[in-house]
mmCIF file of C-alpha atoms and ligand atoms in Angstrom:
data_model
loop_
_atom_site.group_PDB
_atom_site.id
_atom_site.type_symbol
_atom_site.label_atom_id
_atom_site.label_comp_id
_atom_site.label_asym_id
_atom_site.label_seq_id
_atom_site.Cartn_x
_atom_site.Cartn_y
_atom_site.Cartn_z
ATOM 1 C CA MET A 321 -34.761 -301.902 -19.397
ATOM 2 C CA GLU A 322 -33.640 -299.409 -21.924
ATOM 3 C CA GLN A 323 -36.910 -299.893 -23.612
ATOM 4 C CA GLN A 324 -38.821 -299.263 -20.377
ATOM 5 C CA LEU A 325 -36.839 -296.080 -19.715
ATOM 6 C CA LYS A 326 -37.538 -294.704 -23.163
ATOM 7 C CA GLN A 327 -41.183 -295.368 -22.662
ATOM 8 C CA LEU A 328 -41.266 -293.700 -19.280
ATOM 9 C CA GLU A 329 -39.552 -290.694 -20.764
ATOM 10 C CA GLN A 330 -42.147 -290.479 -23.540
ATOM 11 C CA GLU A 331 -44.970 -290.785 -21.027
ATOM 12 C CA ALA A 332 -43.539 -288.135 -18.739
ATOM 13 C CA LEU A 333 -42.950 -285.728 -21.606
ATOM 14 C CA ALA A 334 -46.492 -286.283 -22.883
ATOM 15 C CA LYS A 335 -47.955 -285.582 -19.467
ATOM 16 C CA ILE A 336 -45.840 -282.470 -19.109
ATOM 17 C CA ALA A 337 -47.145 -281.267 -22.438
ATOM 18 C CA ASP A 338 -50.705 -281.946 -21.285
ATOM 19 C CA ALA A 339 -50.387 -280.318 -17.850
ATOM 20 C CA ALA A 340 -52.743 -277.355 -17.768
ATOM 21 C CA ASP A 341 -51.522 -275.726 -14.583
ATOM 22 C CA LEU A 342 -48.673 -275.643 -12.105
ATOM 23 C CA LYS A 343 -50.333 -278.143 -9.824
ATOM 24 C CA ALA A 344 -50.714 -280.740 -12.560
ATOM 25 C CA LEU A 345 -47.072 -280.211 -13.464
ATOM 26 C CA ASN A 346 -45.973 -280.822 -9.915
ATOM 27 C CA ASP A 347 -47.961 -284.050 -9.859
ATOM 28 C CA VAL A 348 -46.000 -285.192 -12.921
ATOM 29 C CA ARG A 349 -42.731 -284.298 -11.199
ATOM 30 C CA VAL A 350 -43.607 -286.325 -8.104
ATOM 31 C CA ALA A 351 -44.949 -289.255 -10.114
ATOM 32 C CA TYR A 352 -41.898 -289.679 -12.393
ATOM 33 C CA LEU A 353 -38.922 -288.232 -10.564
ATOM 34 C CA GLY A 354 -40.029 -288.731 -6.948
ATOM 35 C CA LYS A 355 -38.544 -291.308 -4.578
ATOM 36 C CA LYS A 356 -41.430 -293.662 -5.163
ATOM 37 C CA GLY A 357 -41.504 -293.068 -8.900
ATOM 38 C CA PRO A 358 -40.715 -295.646 -11.619
ATOM 39 C CA ILE A 359 -37.321 -294.164 -12.508
ATOM 40 C CA THR A 360 -36.114 -294.598 -8.941
ATOM 41 C CA ASP A 361 -37.439 -298.155 -9.069
ATOM 42 C CA LEU A 362 -35.415 -298.813 -12.178
ATOM 43 C CA LEU A 363 -32.286 -297.440 -10.510
ATOM 44 C CA LYS A 364 -32.856 -299.788 -7.611
ATOM 45 C CA GLY A 365 -32.909 -302.693 -10.048
ATOM 46 C CA MET A 366 -29.502 -301.757 -11.525
ATOM 47 C CA GLY A 367 -27.687 -304.114 -9.130
ATOM 48 C CA LYS A 368 -28.887 -306.973 -11.178
ATOM 49 C CA LEU A 369 -27.180 -305.743 -14.316
ATOM 50 C CA SER A 370 -23.766 -306.826 -15.577
ATOM 51 C CA ALA A 371 -20.706 -304.636 -15.022
ATOM 52 C CA GLU A 372 -20.620 -303.341 -18.630
ATOM 53 C CA GLU A 373 -24.280 -302.613 -18.748
ATOM 54 C CA ARG A 374 -24.418 -300.687 -15.464
ATOM 55 C CA PRO A 375 -22.581 -297.469 -16.526
ATOM 56 C CA LYS A 376 -24.500 -297.414 -19.820
ATOM 57 C CA MET A 377 -27.785 -297.662 -18.039
ATOM 58 C CA GLY A 378 -26.643 -295.153 -15.365
ATOM 59 C CA ALA A 379 -25.897 -292.638 -18.067
ATOM 60 C CA LEU A 380 -29.182 -293.327 -19.762
ATOM 61 C CA VAL A 381 -31.188 -292.852 -16.549
ATOM 62 C CA ASN A 382 -29.405 -289.554 -15.956
ATOM 63 C CA THR A 383 -30.167 -288.383 -19.475
ATOM 64 C CA VAL A 384 -33.819 -289.272 -19.031
ATOM 65 C CA ARG A 385 -33.969 -287.415 -15.696
ATOM 66 C CA GLU A 386 -32.255 -284.399 -17.194
ATOM 67 C CA ASN A 387 -34.601 -284.370 -20.182
ATOM 68 C CA VAL A 388 -37.697 -284.696 -18.025
ATOM 69 C CA THR A 389 -36.419 -282.029 -15.572
ATOM 70 C CA ALA A 390 -35.548 -279.631 -18.366
ATOM 71 C CA GLU A 391 -38.944 -280.132 -19.963
ATOM 72 C CA LEU A 392 -40.645 -279.563 -16.589
ATOM 73 C CA GLU A 393 -38.789 -276.309 -16.072
ATOM 74 C CA LYS A 394 -39.642 -275.064 -19.525
ATOM 75 C CA LYS A 395 -43.304 -275.852 -18.957
ATOM 76 C CA VAL A 396 -43.233 -274.153 -15.510
ATOM 77 C CA ALA A 397 -41.953 -270.973 -17.157
ATOM 78 C CA VAL A 398 -44.632 -271.159 -19.837
ATOM 79 C CA LEU A 399 -47.436 -271.671 -17.302
ATOM 80 C CA GLU A 400 -46.171 -268.919 -15.037
ATOM 81 C CA GLU A 401 -46.108 -266.487 -17.879
ATOM 82 C CA ALA A 402 -49.602 -267.540 -18.914
ATOM 83 C CA ALA A 403 -50.795 -266.987 -15.337
ATOM 84 C CA ILE A 404 -49.367 -263.462 -15.310
ATOM 85 C CA LEU A 405 -50.937 -262.682 -18.675
ATOM 86 C CA ALA A 406 -54.305 -263.981 -17.459
ATOM 87 C CA GLN A 407 -54.074 -261.838 -14.352
ATOM 88 C CA LEU A 408 -53.195 -258.771 -16.414
ATOM 89 C CA GLU A 409 -56.107 -259.520 -18.677
ATOM 90 C CA ASN A 410 -58.507 -259.869 -15.720
ATOM 91 C CA GLU A 411 -57.360 -256.763 -14.008
ATOM 92 C CA SER A 412 -57.104 -254.579 -17.022
ATOM 93 C CA ILE A 413 -59.072 -251.335 -16.943
ATOM 94 C CA ASP A 414 -61.098 -250.236 -19.898
ATOM 95 C CA VAL A 415 -60.299 -246.555 -19.920
ATOM 96 C CA THR A 416 -62.915 -245.955 -22.582
ATOM 97 C CA LEU A 417 -65.780 -246.952 -20.221
ATOM 98 C CA PRO A 418 -67.691 -243.937 -18.907
ATOM 99 C CA GLY A 419 -66.635 -243.169 -15.331
ATOM 100 C CA ALA A 420 -68.861 -243.424 -12.284
ATOM 101 C CA LYS A 421 -70.116 -239.914 -11.629
ATOM 102 C CA VAL A 422 -69.247 -238.359 -8.293
ATOM 103 C CA ARG A 423 -72.407 -236.586 -7.285
ATOM 104 C CA ALA A 424 -71.609 -233.450 -5.372
ATOM 105 C CA GLY A 425 -74.110 -232.363 -2.762
ATOM 106 C CA ASN A 426 -75.386 -228.842 -2.430
ATOM 107 C CA ARG A 427 -76.704 -226.704 0.327
ATOM 108 C CA HIS A 428 -80.409 -226.870 1.084
ATOM 109 C CA LEU A 429 -82.465 -224.195 -0.645
ATOM 110 C CA LEU A 430 -83.659 -222.823 2.694
ATOM 111 C CA THR A 431 -80.119 -222.587 4.007
ATOM 112 C CA ARG A 432 -79.156 -220.612 0.942
ATOM 113 C CA VAL A 433 -82.085 -218.211 1.224
ATOM 114 C CA ILE A 434 -81.277 -217.646 4.905
ATOM 115 C CA GLU A 435 -77.608 -217.082 4.096
ATOM 116 C CA GLU A 436 -78.540 -214.570 1.449
ATOM 117 C CA ILE A 437 -80.648 -212.634 3.946
ATOM 118 C CA GLU A 438 -77.845 -212.879 6.522
ATOM 119 C CA ASP A 439 -75.401 -211.472 3.971
ATOM 120 C CA LEU A 440 -77.597 -208.458 3.363
ATOM 121 C CA PHE A 441 -77.929 -207.659 7.059
ATOM 122 C CA LEU A 442 -74.276 -208.354 7.858
ATOM 123 C CA GLY A 443 -73.494 -205.783 5.169
ATOM 124 C CA MET A 444 -75.696 -203.295 7.037
ATOM 125 C CA GLY A 445 -73.786 -203.829 10.279
ATOM 126 C CA TYR A 446 -76.074 -206.371 11.944
ATOM 127 C CA GLU A 447 -74.854 -209.147 14.192
ATOM 128 C CA ILE A 448 -76.257 -212.678 13.899
ATOM 129 C CA VAL A 449 -77.487 -214.106 17.202
ATOM 130 C CA GLU A 450 -79.261 -217.298 18.147
ATOM 131 C CA GLY A 451 -81.530 -218.467 20.929
ATOM 132 C CA PRO A 452 -82.824 -221.791 22.266
ATOM 133 C CA GLU A 453 -85.539 -223.747 20.455
ATOM 134 C CA VAL A 454 -86.833 -225.091 23.758
ATOM 135 C CA GLU A 455 -87.835 -221.831 25.348
ATOM 136 C CA LYS A 456 -89.270 -220.503 28.575
ATOM 137 C CA ASP A 457 -92.861 -219.344 28.487
ATOM 138 C CA TYR A 458 -91.478 -216.116 29.920
ATOM 139 C CA TYR A 459 -89.343 -215.260 26.859
ATOM 140 C CA ASN A 460 -91.678 -216.675 24.242
ATOM 141 C CA PHE A 461 -94.730 -214.837 25.549
ATOM 142 C CA GLU A 462 -94.509 -212.797 28.751
ATOM 143 C CA ALA A 463 -91.453 -210.732 27.859
ATOM 144 C CA MET A 464 -93.115 -210.178 24.478
ATOM 145 C CA ASN A 465 -96.003 -208.445 26.172
ATOM 146 C CA LEU A 466 -98.197 -211.544 26.141
ATOM 147 C CA PRO A 467 -98.990 -212.228 29.805
ATOM 148 C CA LYS A 468 -100.556 -215.533 30.813
ATOM 149 C CA GLY A 469 -104.150 -215.678 29.670
ATOM 150 C CA HIS A 470 -103.661 -213.072 26.924
ATOM 151 C CA PRO A 471 -106.012 -213.930 24.066
ATOM 152 C CA ALA A 472 -103.346 -213.270 21.421
ATOM 153 C CA ARG A 473 -101.445 -216.332 22.684
ATOM 154 C CA ASP A 474 -103.974 -218.276 20.639
ATOM 155 C CA MET A 475 -102.528 -216.760 17.453
ATOM 156 C CA GLN A 476 -99.662 -219.224 17.884
ATOM 157 C CA ASP A 477 -100.721 -222.698 18.940
ATOM 158 C CA SER A 478 -97.917 -224.085 21.039
ATOM 159 C CA PHE A 479 -96.171 -227.325 21.902
ATOM 160 C CA TYR A 480 -95.759 -227.135 25.689
ATOM 161 C CA ILE A 481 -93.166 -229.329 27.345
ATOM 162 C CA SER A 482 -94.054 -228.308 30.859
ATOM 163 C CA GLU A 483 -96.096 -225.508 32.393
ATOM 164 C CA GLU A 484 -93.200 -223.094 31.899
ATOM 165 C CA THR A 485 -91.354 -224.507 28.845
ATOM 166 C CA LEU A 486 -92.370 -224.894 25.248
ATOM 167 C CA LEU A 487 -90.946 -225.177 21.761
ATOM 168 C CA ARG A 488 -90.675 -221.542 20.751
ATOM 169 C CA THR A 489 -93.504 -220.440 18.493
ATOM 170 C CA HIS A 490 -91.482 -217.622 16.935
ATOM 171 C CA THR A 491 -87.960 -216.183 17.044
ATOM 172 C CA SER A 492 -89.184 -213.090 18.928
ATOM 173 C CA PRO A 493 -88.027 -214.434 22.341
ATOM 174 C CA VAL A 494 -84.491 -213.816 21.067
ATOM 175 C CA GLN A 495 -85.403 -210.106 21.132
ATOM 176 C CA ALA A 496 -85.892 -210.245 24.898
ATOM 177 C CA ARG A 497 -82.804 -212.408 25.425
ATOM 178 C CA THR A 498 -80.651 -210.062 23.343
ATOM 179 C CA MET A 499 -81.934 -206.993 25.175
ATOM 180 C CA GLU A 500 -81.146 -208.614 28.517
ATOM 181 C CA ALA A 501 -77.648 -209.471 27.322
ATOM 182 C CA LYS A 502 -76.940 -205.984 25.900
ATOM 183 C CA LYS A 503 -78.059 -204.267 29.119
ATOM 184 C CA GLY A 504 -79.416 -201.024 27.711
ATOM 185 C CA GLU A 505 -76.889 -200.710 24.847
ATOM 186 C CA PRO A 506 -78.007 -200.132 21.236
ATOM 187 C CA ILE A 507 -78.791 -203.297 19.262
ATOM 188 C CA ARG A 508 -78.721 -204.363 15.636
ATOM 189 C CA VAL A 509 -79.239 -208.114 15.262
ATOM 190 C CA ILE A 510 -80.918 -210.725 13.160
ATOM 191 C CA CYS A 511 -81.755 -214.150 14.478
ATOM 192 C CA PRO A 512 -82.476 -217.060 12.152
ATOM 193 C CA GLY A 513 -83.896 -220.239 13.628
ATOM 194 C CA LYS A 514 -86.466 -222.994 13.818
ATOM 195 C CA VAL A 515 -89.890 -222.341 15.291
ATOM 196 C CA PHE A 516 -92.745 -224.728 16.076
ATOM 197 C CA ARG A 517 -96.515 -224.469 16.000
ATOM 198 C CA ARG A 518 -99.305 -226.933 16.540
ATOM 199 C CA ASP A 519 -100.557 -226.728 13.003
ATOM 200 C CA THR A 520 -101.734 -229.510 10.767
ATOM 201 C CA ASP A 521 -99.226 -229.827 7.942
ATOM 202 C CA ASP A 522 -100.477 -228.961 4.482
ATOM 203 C CA ALA A 523 -99.154 -227.158 1.414
ATOM 204 C CA THR A 524 -98.732 -223.856 3.281
ATOM 205 C CA HIS A 525 -98.436 -224.949 6.939
ATOM 206 C CA SER A 526 -95.700 -226.836 8.659
ATOM 207 C CA HIS A 527 -95.511 -227.604 12.387
ATOM 208 C CA GLN A 528 -91.849 -226.614 12.134
ATOM 209 C CA PHE A 529 -90.493 -223.809 10.012
ATOM 210 C CA MET A 530 -87.784 -221.148 9.933
ATOM 211 C CA GLN A 531 -87.993 -217.501 10.855
ATOM 212 C CA ILE A 532 -85.498 -214.701 10.748
ATOM 213 C CA GLU A 533 -86.070 -212.157 13.444
ATOM 214 C CA GLY A 534 -84.690 -208.635 13.170
ATOM 215 C CA LEU A 535 -84.253 -206.164 16.012
ATOM 216 C CA VAL A 536 -82.803 -202.665 16.002
ATOM 217 C CA ILE A 537 -82.745 -200.453 19.090
ATOM 218 C CA GLY A 538 -81.150 -197.046 19.431
ATOM 219 C CA GLU A 539 -81.839 -193.364 19.731
ATOM 220 C CA ASN A 540 -84.375 -191.980 17.283
ATOM 221 C CA ILE A 541 -85.111 -195.243 15.524
ATOM 222 C CA ARG A 542 -88.230 -194.547 13.492
ATOM 223 C CA MET A 543 -90.795 -196.245 11.365
ATOM 224 C CA SER A 544 -89.058 -194.817 8.290
ATOM 225 C CA ASP A 545 -85.889 -196.720 9.266
ATOM 226 C CA LEU A 546 -87.934 -199.911 9.372
ATOM 227 C CA LYS A 547 -89.442 -199.155 6.000
ATOM 228 C CA GLY A 548 -86.076 -198.396 4.385
ATOM 229 C CA THR A 549 -84.572 -201.581 5.812
ATOM 230 C CA LEU A 550 -87.392 -203.790 4.575
ATOM 231 C CA ASP A 551 -87.327 -202.080 1.200
ATOM 232 C CA ALA A 552 -83.674 -203.100 0.869
ATOM 233 C CA LEU A 553 -84.629 -206.657 1.845
ATOM 234 C CA ALA A 554 -87.428 -206.845 -0.747
ATOM 235 C CA LYS A 555 -85.167 -205.533 -3.498
ATOM 236 C CA LYS A 556 -82.360 -207.923 -2.604
ATOM 237 C CA MET A 557 -84.636 -210.965 -2.565
ATOM 238 C CA PHE A 558 -87.055 -210.149 -5.393
ATOM 239 C CA GLY A 559 -85.316 -207.660 -7.670
ATOM 240 C CA ALA A 560 -84.343 -203.982 -7.766
ATOM 241 C CA GLU A 561 -87.702 -202.890 -9.217
ATOM 242 C CA ARG A 562 -89.688 -204.208 -6.246
ATOM 243 C CA GLU A 563 -91.582 -201.884 -3.936
ATOM 244 C CA ILE A 564 -93.065 -202.512 -0.536
ATOM 245 C CA ARG A 565 -96.178 -201.302 1.204
ATOM 246 C CA LEU A 566 -97.060 -201.394 4.883
ATOM 247 C CA ARG A 567 -100.535 -202.299 6.113
ATOM 248 C CA PRO A 568 -101.694 -201.771 9.701
ATOM 249 C CA SER A 569 -101.757 -204.978 11.708
ATOM 250 C CA PHE A 570 -101.507 -206.205 15.276
ATOM 251 C CA PHE A 571 -98.761 -207.910 17.281
ATOM 252 C CA PRO A 572 -98.691 -207.561 21.063
ATOM 253 C CA PHE A 573 -94.935 -206.846 21.007
ATOM 254 C CA THR A 574 -94.962 -204.010 18.481
ATOM 255 C CA GLU A 575 -96.867 -200.742 18.345
ATOM 256 C CA PRO A 576 -97.704 -199.738 15.747
ATOM 257 C CA SER A 577 -97.613 -203.082 13.953
ATOM 258 C CA VAL A 578 -97.568 -203.664 10.230
ATOM 259 C CA GLU A 579 -97.880 -206.402 7.687
ATOM 260 C CA VAL A 580 -95.443 -205.892 4.821
ATOM 261 C CA ASP A 581 -96.277 -206.621 1.186
ATOM 262 C CA VAL A 582 -93.899 -206.659 -1.761
ATOM 263 C CA SER A 583 -95.012 -205.840 -5.301
ATOM 264 C CA CYS A 584 -95.425 -209.070 -7.221
ATOM 265 C CA HIS A 585 -92.172 -210.200 -8.873
ATOM 266 C CA LYS A 586 -94.045 -212.338 -11.360
ATOM 267 C CA CYS A 587 -96.472 -209.829 -12.873
ATOM 268 C CA SER A 588 -94.856 -206.602 -11.594
ATOM 269 C CA GLY A 589 -98.128 -205.627 -9.943
ATOM 270 C CA LYS A 590 -100.523 -206.272 -12.822
ATOM 271 C CA GLY A 591 -102.173 -209.208 -11.099
ATOM 272 C CA CYS A 592 -101.488 -212.940 -11.529
ATOM 273 C CA ASN A 593 -101.956 -216.260 -9.749
ATOM 274 C CA VAL A 594 -98.907 -215.746 -7.498
ATOM 275 C CA CYS A 595 -100.279 -212.484 -6.020
ATOM 276 C CA LYS A 596 -103.886 -213.675 -6.242
ATOM 277 C CA GLN A 597 -104.653 -210.858 -8.697
ATOM 278 C CA THR A 598 -103.807 -208.162 -6.136
ATOM 279 C CA GLY A 599 -100.335 -207.219 -7.398
ATOM 280 C CA TRP A 600 -98.970 -207.541 -3.845
ATOM 281 C CA ILE A 601 -97.603 -210.422 -1.807
ATOM 282 C CA GLU A 602 -97.421 -210.455 1.983
ATOM 283 C CA ILE A 603 -93.919 -211.342 3.131
ATOM 284 C CA LEU A 604 -93.545 -210.499 6.813
ATOM 285 C CA GLY A 605 -94.781 -208.907 10.035
ATOM 286 C CA ALA A 606 -93.049 -205.993 11.716
ATOM 287 C CA GLY A 607 -93.469 -202.926 13.865
ATOM 288 C CA MET A 608 -91.983 -200.545 16.408
ATOM 289 C CA VAL A 609 -90.898 -202.360 19.564
ATOM 290 C CA HIS A 610 -93.629 -201.959 22.192
ATOM 291 C CA PRO A 611 -92.542 -199.814 25.173
ATOM 292 C CA ASN A 612 -93.561 -202.640 27.532
ATOM 293 C CA VAL A 613 -91.140 -204.988 25.774
ATOM 294 C CA LEU A 614 -88.323 -202.442 26.124
ATOM 295 C CA GLU A 615 -89.075 -201.761 29.779
ATOM 296 C CA MET A 616 -89.355 -205.445 30.745
ATOM 297 C CA ALA A 617 -85.868 -206.023 29.326
ATOM 298 C CA GLY A 618 -84.438 -203.036 31.185
ATOM 299 C CA TYR A 619 -84.422 -200.475 28.329
ATOM 300 C CA ASP A 620 -85.626 -196.919 28.967
ATOM 301 C CA SER A 621 -88.445 -196.500 26.469
ATOM 302 C CA THR A 622 -88.383 -192.708 26.891
ATOM 303 C CA LYS A 623 -84.811 -192.528 25.576
ATOM 304 C CA LEU A 624 -84.533 -195.437 23.147
ATOM 305 C CA SER A 625 -86.812 -196.846 20.516
ATOM 306 C CA GLY A 626 -86.588 -199.684 18.049
ATOM 307 C CA PHE A 627 -88.129 -201.745 15.335
ATOM 308 C CA ALA A 628 -88.519 -205.488 14.897
ATOM 309 C CA PHE A 629 -89.541 -207.788 12.113
ATOM 310 C CA GLY A 630 -90.101 -211.496 11.608
ATOM 311 C CA ILE A 631 -89.515 -213.088 8.213
ATOM 312 C CA GLY A 632 -90.791 -216.540 7.307
ATOM 313 C CA ALA A 633 -87.876 -218.118 5.454
ATOM 314 C CA GLU A 634 -89.952 -220.776 3.668
ATOM 315 C CA ARG A 635 -92.386 -218.159 2.419
ATOM 316 C CA ILE A 636 -89.563 -216.144 0.850
ATOM 317 C CA ALA A 637 -88.056 -219.275 -0.699
ATOM 318 C CA MET A 638 -91.423 -220.488 -2.006
ATOM 319 C CA LEU A 639 -92.206 -217.150 -3.628
ATOM 320 C CA LYS A 640 -88.760 -216.676 -5.068
ATOM 321 C CA TYR A 641 -88.390 -220.186 -6.497
ATOM 322 C CA GLY A 642 -92.020 -221.018 -7.228
ATOM 323 C CA VAL A 643 -92.163 -223.859 -4.698
ATOM 324 C CA ASP A 644 -95.820 -224.776 -4.260
ATOM 325 C CA ASP A 645 -95.691 -226.941 -1.137
ATOM 326 C CA ILE A 646 -93.864 -226.081 2.091
ATOM 327 C CA ARG A 647 -93.434 -229.806 2.835
ATOM 328 C CA HIS A 648 -90.893 -230.085 0.013
ATOM 329 C CA PHE A 649 -88.387 -228.373 2.278
ATOM 330 C CA TYR A 650 -88.635 -231.127 4.865
ATOM 331 C CA THR A 651 -89.242 -234.358 2.981
ATOM 332 C CA ASN A 652 -85.745 -234.045 1.524
ATOM 333 C CA ASP A 653 -86.476 -235.717 -1.772
ATOM 334 C CA THR A 654 -83.255 -235.207 -3.705
ATOM 335 C CA ARG A 655 -85.237 -234.815 -6.933
ATOM 336 C CA PHE A 656 -86.618 -231.626 -5.409
ATOM 337 C CA LEU A 657 -83.447 -230.454 -3.705
ATOM 338 C CA SER A 658 -81.142 -231.013 -6.666
ATOM 339 C CA GLN A 659 -83.201 -228.733 -8.892
ATOM 340 C CA PHE A 660 -81.681 -225.802 -7.099
ATOM 341 C CA HIS A 661 -78.138 -227.039 -7.539
ATOM 342 C CA GLN A 662 -77.124 -224.307 -9.915
ATOM 343 C CA ALA A 663 -79.764 -221.820 -8.847
ATOM 344 C CA GLU A 664 -78.257 -218.446 -8.282
ATOM 345 C CA VAL A 665 -79.319 -217.297 -4.839
HETATM 346 N N1 LIG B 1345 -93.242 -212.960 15.785
HETATM 347 C C1 LIG B 1345 -94.212 -212.622 14.791
HETATM 348 C C2 LIG B 1345 -94.804 -213.902 14.236
HETATM 349 O O1 LIG B 1345 -94.214 -214.935 14.350
HETATM 350 C C3 LIG B 1345 -93.599 -211.824 13.655
HETATM 351 C C4 LIG B 1345 -93.108 -210.481 14.103
HETATM 352 C C5 LIG B 1345 -91.806 -210.349 14.531
HETATM 353 C C6 LIG B 1345 -93.939 -209.398 14.071
HETATM 354 C C7 LIG B 1345 -91.349 -209.100 14.961
HETATM 355 C C8 LIG B 1345 -93.507 -208.163 14.482
HETATM 356 C C9 LIG B 1345 -92.206 -208.047 14.902
HETATM 357 O O2 LIG B 1345 -95.881 -213.916 13.670
#
């Protein structure tokens, strides 16, 4: 029996040494020390032993149990430590690896150009106002001196929603809305916003684009005020050396009407591909507010006068940043947009 015990002890210790994880170790515990294990069986057989042998064997069984238990506990500690080390190893962070870059977004180039123009006019005491993109025919055309059937309506192909509503074709309806709201008081506003025209999209046309309308009404507002204002705009957007020139034009809502050119910022007027060899680049339409427009909105055209202008935001951005296709502003390819990340606007 003693022999058997010794052998069991050796076996158990060998298995403990071999156990690779905590589960295997527990299996050893159950197999050798459990109620159905061989050591318990041996204890059960002790009744058959003689009176002198019994205490000897009892002591021996206890020693074996203690040895096996102690060995188990030691191995548990070893495995637990190994498990912790493995976990630390797995979860360790290599601080020398390059970090994942956080890519910061930036404002859209058009937004920035519009904000720059807003800044200039805010500094000159203008208010910023807005109007609806879905507009009444009345404000888009009639109040702008374009009655139904007027041939100049064809200058701006329109998206009609119903007989009397359309997507505004320009920001000029905000002129009429502002005049109605100000009820005969002087006005100094700019109005940035989206406009829509039934054009086929190509490098220079977009069915949706941005305009910035300007409107000033007061006593003795003259063409020279318009010219000075637009001169400041041209210098702010294209450089202090820029000059402007006004060419006669036609808009039903202004009289006289002008087209405004800025001296070419690329060749300083010598002639290049940007200005098509002319030295000048057209940037906007403007004029003195037509008396009919004033009267329709309740302003006395014998006492007050005003000027208005409409800037195409994309055109300014394209010229200033050398963008050759208006569609870049709307396809939102980040390879395009991110180029202007650091651009100083
Ligand atoms: N509304 C005109 C256009 O879209 C521009 C303009 C605005 C012209 C104000 C004169 C005065 O073409």
